[in-house]
mmCIF file with all atom_site columns, C-alpha atoms in Angstrom:
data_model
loop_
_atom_site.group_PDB
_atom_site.id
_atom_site.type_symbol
_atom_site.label_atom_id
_atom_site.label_alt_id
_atom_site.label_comp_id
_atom_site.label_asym_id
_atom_site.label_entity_id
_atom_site.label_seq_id
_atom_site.pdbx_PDB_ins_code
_atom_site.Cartn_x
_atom_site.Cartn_y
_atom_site.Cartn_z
_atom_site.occupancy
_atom_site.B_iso_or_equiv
_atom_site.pdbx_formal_charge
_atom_site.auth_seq_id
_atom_site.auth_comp_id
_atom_site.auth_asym_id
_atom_site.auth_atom_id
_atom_site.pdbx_PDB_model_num
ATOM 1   C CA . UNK A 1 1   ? 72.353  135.538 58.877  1.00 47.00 ? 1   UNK A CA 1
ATOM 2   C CA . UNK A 1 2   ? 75.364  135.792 56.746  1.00 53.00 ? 2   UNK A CA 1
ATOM 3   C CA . UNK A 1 3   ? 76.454  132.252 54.587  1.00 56.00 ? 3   UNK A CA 1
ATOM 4   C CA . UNK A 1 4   ? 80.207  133.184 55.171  1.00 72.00 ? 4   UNK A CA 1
ATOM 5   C CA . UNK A 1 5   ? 80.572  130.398 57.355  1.00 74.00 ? 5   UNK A CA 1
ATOM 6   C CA . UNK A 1 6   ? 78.877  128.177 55.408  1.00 85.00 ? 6   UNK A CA 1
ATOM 7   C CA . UNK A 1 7   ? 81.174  128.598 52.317  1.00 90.00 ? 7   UNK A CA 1
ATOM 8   C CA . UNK A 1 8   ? 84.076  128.378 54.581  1.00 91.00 ? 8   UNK A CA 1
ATOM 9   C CA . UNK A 1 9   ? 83.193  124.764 55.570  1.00 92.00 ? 9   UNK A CA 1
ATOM 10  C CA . UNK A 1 10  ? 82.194  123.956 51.907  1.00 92.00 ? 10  UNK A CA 1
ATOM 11  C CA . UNK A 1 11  ? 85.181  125.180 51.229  1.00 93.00 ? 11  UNK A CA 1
ATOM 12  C CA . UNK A 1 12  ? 87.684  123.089 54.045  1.00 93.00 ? 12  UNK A CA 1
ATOM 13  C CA . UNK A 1 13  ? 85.428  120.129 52.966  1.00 93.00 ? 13  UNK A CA 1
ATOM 14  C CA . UNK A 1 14  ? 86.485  120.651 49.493  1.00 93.00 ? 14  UNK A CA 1
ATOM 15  C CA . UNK A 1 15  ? 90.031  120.619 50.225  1.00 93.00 ? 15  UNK A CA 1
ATOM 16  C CA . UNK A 1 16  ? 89.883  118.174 52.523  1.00 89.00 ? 16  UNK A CA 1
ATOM 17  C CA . UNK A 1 17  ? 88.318  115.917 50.477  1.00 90.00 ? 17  UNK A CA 1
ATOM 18  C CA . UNK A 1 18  ? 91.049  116.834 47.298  1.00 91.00 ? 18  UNK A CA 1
ATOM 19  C CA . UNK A 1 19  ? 93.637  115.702 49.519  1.00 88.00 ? 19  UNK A CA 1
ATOM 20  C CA . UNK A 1 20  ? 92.475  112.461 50.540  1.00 85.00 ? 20  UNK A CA 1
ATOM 21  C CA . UNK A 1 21  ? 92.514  111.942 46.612  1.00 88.00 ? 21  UNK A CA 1
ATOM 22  C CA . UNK A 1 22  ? 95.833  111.613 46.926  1.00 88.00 ? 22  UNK A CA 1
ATOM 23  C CA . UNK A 1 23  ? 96.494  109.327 49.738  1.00 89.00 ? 23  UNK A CA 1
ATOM 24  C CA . UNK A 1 24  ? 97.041  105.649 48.636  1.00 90.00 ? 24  UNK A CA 1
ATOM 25  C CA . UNK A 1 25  ? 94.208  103.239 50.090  1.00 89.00 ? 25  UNK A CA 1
ATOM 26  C CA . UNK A 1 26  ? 96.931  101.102 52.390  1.00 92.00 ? 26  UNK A CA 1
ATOM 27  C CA . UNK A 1 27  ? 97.179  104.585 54.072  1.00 91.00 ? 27  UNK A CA 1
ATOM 28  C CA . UNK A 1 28  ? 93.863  105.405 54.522  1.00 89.00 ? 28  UNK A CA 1
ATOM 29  C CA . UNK A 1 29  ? 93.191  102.025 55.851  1.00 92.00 ? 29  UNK A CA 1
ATOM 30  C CA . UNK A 1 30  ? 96.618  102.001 57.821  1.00 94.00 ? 30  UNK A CA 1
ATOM 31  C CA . UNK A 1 31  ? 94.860  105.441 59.629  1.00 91.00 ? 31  UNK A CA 1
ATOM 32  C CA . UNK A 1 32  ? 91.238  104.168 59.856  1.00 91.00 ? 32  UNK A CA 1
ATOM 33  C CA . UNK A 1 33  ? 92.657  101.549 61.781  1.00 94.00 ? 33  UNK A CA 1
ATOM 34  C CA . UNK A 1 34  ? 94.843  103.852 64.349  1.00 93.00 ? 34  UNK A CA 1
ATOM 35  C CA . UNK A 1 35  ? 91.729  106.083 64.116  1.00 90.00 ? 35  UNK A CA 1
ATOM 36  C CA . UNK A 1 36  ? 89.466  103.135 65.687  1.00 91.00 ? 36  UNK A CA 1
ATOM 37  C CA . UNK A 1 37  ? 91.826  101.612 68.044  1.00 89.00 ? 37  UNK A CA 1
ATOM 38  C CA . UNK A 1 38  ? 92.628  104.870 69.853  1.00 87.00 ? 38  UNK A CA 1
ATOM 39  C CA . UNK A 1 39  ? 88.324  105.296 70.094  1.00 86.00 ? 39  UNK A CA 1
ATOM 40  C CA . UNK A 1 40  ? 88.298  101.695 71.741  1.00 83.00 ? 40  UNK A CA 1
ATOM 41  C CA . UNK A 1 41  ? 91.221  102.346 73.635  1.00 78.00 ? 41  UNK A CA 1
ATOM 42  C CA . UNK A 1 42  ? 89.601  105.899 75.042  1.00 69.00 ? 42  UNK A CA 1
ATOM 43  C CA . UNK A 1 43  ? 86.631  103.974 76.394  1.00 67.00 ? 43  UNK A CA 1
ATOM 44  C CA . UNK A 1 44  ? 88.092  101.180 77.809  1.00 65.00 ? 44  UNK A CA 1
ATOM 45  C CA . UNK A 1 45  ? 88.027  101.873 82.107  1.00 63.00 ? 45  UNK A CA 1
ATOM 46  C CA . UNK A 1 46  ? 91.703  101.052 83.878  1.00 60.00 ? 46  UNK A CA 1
ATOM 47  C CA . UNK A 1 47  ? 90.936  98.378  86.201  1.00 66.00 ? 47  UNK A CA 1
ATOM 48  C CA . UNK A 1 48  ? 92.968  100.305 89.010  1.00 69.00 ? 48  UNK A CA 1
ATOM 49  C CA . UNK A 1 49  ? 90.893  103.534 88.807  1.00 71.00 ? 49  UNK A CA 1
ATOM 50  C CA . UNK A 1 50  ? 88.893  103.945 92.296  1.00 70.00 ? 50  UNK A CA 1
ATOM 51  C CA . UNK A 1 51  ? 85.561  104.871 92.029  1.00 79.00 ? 51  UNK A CA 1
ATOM 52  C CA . UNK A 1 52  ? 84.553  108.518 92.610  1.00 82.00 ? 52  UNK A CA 1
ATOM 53  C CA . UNK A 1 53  ? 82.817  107.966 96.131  1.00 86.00 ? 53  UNK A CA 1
ATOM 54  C CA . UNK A 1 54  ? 85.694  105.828 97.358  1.00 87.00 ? 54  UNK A CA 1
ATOM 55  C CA . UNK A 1 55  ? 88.106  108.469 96.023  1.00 86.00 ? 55  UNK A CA 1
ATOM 56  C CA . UNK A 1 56  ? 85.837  111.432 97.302  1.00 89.00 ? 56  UNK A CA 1
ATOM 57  C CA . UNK A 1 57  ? 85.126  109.600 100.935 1.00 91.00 ? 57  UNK A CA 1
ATOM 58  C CA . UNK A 1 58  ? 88.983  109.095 101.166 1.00 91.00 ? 58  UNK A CA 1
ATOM 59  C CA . UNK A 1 59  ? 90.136  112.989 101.046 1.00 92.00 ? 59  UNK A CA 1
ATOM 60  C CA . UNK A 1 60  ? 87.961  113.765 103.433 1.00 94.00 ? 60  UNK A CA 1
ATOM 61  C CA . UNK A 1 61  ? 88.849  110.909 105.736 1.00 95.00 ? 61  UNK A CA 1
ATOM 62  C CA . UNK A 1 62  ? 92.302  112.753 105.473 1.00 95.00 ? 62  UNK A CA 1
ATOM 63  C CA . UNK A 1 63  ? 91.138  116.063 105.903 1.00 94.00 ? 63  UNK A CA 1
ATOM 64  C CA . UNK A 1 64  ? 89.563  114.877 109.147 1.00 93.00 ? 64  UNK A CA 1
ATOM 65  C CA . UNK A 1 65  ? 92.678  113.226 110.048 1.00 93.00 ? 65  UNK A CA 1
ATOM 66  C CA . UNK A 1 66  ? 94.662  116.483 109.485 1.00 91.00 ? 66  UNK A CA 1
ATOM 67  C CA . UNK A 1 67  ? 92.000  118.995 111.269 1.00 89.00 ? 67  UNK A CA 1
ATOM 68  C CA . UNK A 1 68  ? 92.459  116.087 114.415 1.00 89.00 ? 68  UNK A CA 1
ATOM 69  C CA . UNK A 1 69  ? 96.272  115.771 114.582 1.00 90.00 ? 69  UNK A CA 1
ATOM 70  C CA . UNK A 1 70  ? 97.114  119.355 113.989 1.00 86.00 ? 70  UNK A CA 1
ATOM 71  C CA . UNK A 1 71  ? 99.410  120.564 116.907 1.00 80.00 ? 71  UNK A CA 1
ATOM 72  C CA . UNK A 1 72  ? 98.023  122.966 118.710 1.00 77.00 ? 72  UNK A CA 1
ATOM 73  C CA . UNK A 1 73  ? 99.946  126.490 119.350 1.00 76.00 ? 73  UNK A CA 1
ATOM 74  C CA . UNK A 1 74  ? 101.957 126.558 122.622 1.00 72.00 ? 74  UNK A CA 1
ATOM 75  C CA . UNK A 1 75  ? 100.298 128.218 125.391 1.00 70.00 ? 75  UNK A CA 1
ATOM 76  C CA . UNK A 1 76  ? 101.120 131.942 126.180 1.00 64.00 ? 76  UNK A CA 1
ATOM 77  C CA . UNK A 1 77  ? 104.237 132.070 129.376 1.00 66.00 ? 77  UNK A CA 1
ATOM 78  C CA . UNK A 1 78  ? 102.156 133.538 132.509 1.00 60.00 ? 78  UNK A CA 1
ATOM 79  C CA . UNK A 1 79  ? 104.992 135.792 133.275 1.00 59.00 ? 79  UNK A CA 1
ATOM 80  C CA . UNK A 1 80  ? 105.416 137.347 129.675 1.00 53.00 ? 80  UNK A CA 1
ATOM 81  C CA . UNK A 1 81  ? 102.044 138.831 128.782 1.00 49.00 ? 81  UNK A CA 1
ATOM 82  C CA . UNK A 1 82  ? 101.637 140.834 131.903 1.00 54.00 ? 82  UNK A CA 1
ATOM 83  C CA . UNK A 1 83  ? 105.536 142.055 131.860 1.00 53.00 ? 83  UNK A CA 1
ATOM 84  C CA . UNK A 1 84  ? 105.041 142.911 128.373 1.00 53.00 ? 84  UNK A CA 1
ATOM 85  C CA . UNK A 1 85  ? 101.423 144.128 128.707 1.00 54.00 ? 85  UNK A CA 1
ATOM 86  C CA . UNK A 1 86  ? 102.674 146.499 131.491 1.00 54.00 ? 86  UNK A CA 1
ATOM 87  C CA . UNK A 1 87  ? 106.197 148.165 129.450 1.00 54.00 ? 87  UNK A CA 1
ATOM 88  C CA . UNK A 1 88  ? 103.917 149.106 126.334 1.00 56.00 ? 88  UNK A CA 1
ATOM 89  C CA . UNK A 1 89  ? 100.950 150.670 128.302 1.00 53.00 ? 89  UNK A CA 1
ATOM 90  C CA . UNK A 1 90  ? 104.195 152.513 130.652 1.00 52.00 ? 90  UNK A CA 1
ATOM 91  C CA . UNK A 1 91  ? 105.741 153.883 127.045 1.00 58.00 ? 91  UNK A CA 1
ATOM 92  C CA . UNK A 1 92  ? 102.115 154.780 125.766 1.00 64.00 ? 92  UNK A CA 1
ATOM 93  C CA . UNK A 1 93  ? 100.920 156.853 128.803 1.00 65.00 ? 93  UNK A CA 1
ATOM 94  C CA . UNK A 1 94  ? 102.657 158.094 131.544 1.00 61.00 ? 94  UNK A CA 1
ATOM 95  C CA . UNK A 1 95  ? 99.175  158.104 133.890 1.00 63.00 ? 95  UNK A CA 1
ATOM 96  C CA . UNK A 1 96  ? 100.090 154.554 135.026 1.00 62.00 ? 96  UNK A CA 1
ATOM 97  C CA . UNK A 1 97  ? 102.156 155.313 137.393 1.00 62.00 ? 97  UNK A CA 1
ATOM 98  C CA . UNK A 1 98  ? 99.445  157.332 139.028 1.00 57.00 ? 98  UNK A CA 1
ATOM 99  C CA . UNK A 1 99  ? 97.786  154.447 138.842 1.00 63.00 ? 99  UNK A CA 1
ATOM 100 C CA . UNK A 1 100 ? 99.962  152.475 141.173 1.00 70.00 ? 100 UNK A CA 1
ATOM 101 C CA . UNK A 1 101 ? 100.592 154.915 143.463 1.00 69.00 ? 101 UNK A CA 1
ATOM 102 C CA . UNK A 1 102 ? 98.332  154.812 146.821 1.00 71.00 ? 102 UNK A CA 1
ATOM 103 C CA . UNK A 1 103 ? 98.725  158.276 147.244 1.00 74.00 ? 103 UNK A CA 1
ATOM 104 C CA . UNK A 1 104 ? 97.120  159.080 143.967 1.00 70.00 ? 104 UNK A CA 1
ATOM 105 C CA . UNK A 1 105 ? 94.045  157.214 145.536 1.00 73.00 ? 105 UNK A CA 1
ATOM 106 C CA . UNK A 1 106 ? 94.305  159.001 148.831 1.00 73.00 ? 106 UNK A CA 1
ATOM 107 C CA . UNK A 1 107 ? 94.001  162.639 147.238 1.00 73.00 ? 107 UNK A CA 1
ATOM 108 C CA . UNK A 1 108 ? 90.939  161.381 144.565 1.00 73.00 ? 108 UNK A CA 1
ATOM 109 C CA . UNK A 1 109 ? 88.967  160.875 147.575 1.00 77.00 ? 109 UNK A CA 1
ATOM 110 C CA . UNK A 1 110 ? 89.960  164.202 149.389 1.00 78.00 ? 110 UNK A CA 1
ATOM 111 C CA . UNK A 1 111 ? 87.688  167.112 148.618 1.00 74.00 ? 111 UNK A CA 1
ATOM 112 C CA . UNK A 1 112 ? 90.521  169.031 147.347 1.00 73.00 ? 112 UNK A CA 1
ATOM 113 C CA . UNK A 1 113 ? 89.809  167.088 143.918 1.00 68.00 ? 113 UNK A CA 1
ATOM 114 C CA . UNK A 1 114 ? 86.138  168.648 143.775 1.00 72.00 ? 114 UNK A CA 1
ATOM 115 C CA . UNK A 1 115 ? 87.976  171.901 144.227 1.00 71.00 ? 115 UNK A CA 1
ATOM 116 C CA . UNK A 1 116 ? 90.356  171.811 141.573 1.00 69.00 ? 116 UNK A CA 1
ATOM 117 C CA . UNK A 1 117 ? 87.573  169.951 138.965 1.00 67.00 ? 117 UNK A CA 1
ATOM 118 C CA . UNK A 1 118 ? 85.226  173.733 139.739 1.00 68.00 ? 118 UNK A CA 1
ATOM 119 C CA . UNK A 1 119 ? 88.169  175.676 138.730 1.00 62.00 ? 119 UNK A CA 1
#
């Protein structure tokens, strides 16, 4: 191991310690006593503060809550899908209207169809 960062805190200490040489002792005790105050005052619980499991317990009361009153999406209109469903498939292949047409039925079942599928 390399003592490079050993001589680097040596040498902070060293300066550190030179230039609390020249702080007057009212000072240093003025700063001690900020310096132990803000500890206490770190430590010290606020009263108000909820505990974690109340806090914790809380949210997901409220998530609950949410999931519970979330409106639900309106219902699809009856008369919309199949209108809709119906234009796109009419755009996309022309074959429907074969479809709907009896006719189309009619000459499936003919035995010209087994004629024209041997050709």
């Amino acid at each position: 191991m390399t003592t490079a960062p050993d001589s680097l805190d040596r040498r902070a200490r060293q300066l550190h310690a030179e230039a609390l040489a020249h702080v007057s002792p009212e000072v240093r005790a003025h700063l001690r006593r900020a310096r132990h105050e803000a500890i206490s005052a770190g430590t010290e619980r606020p009263s108000w503060r909820l505990p974690s499991w109340l806090a914790g317990g809380a949210m997901a009361a409220a998530l609950v809550l949410a999931v519970v009153l979330r409106p639900d999406p309106a219902p699809p209109q009856p008369d919309a899908l199949p209108a809709a469903g119906v234009a796109a498939a009419t755009l996309e292949d022309p074959a429907v209207h074969l479809e709907e047409d009896p006719g189309f039925y009619l000459w499936l079942a003919s035995a010209d169809v087994t004629a024209l599928a041997l050709e």
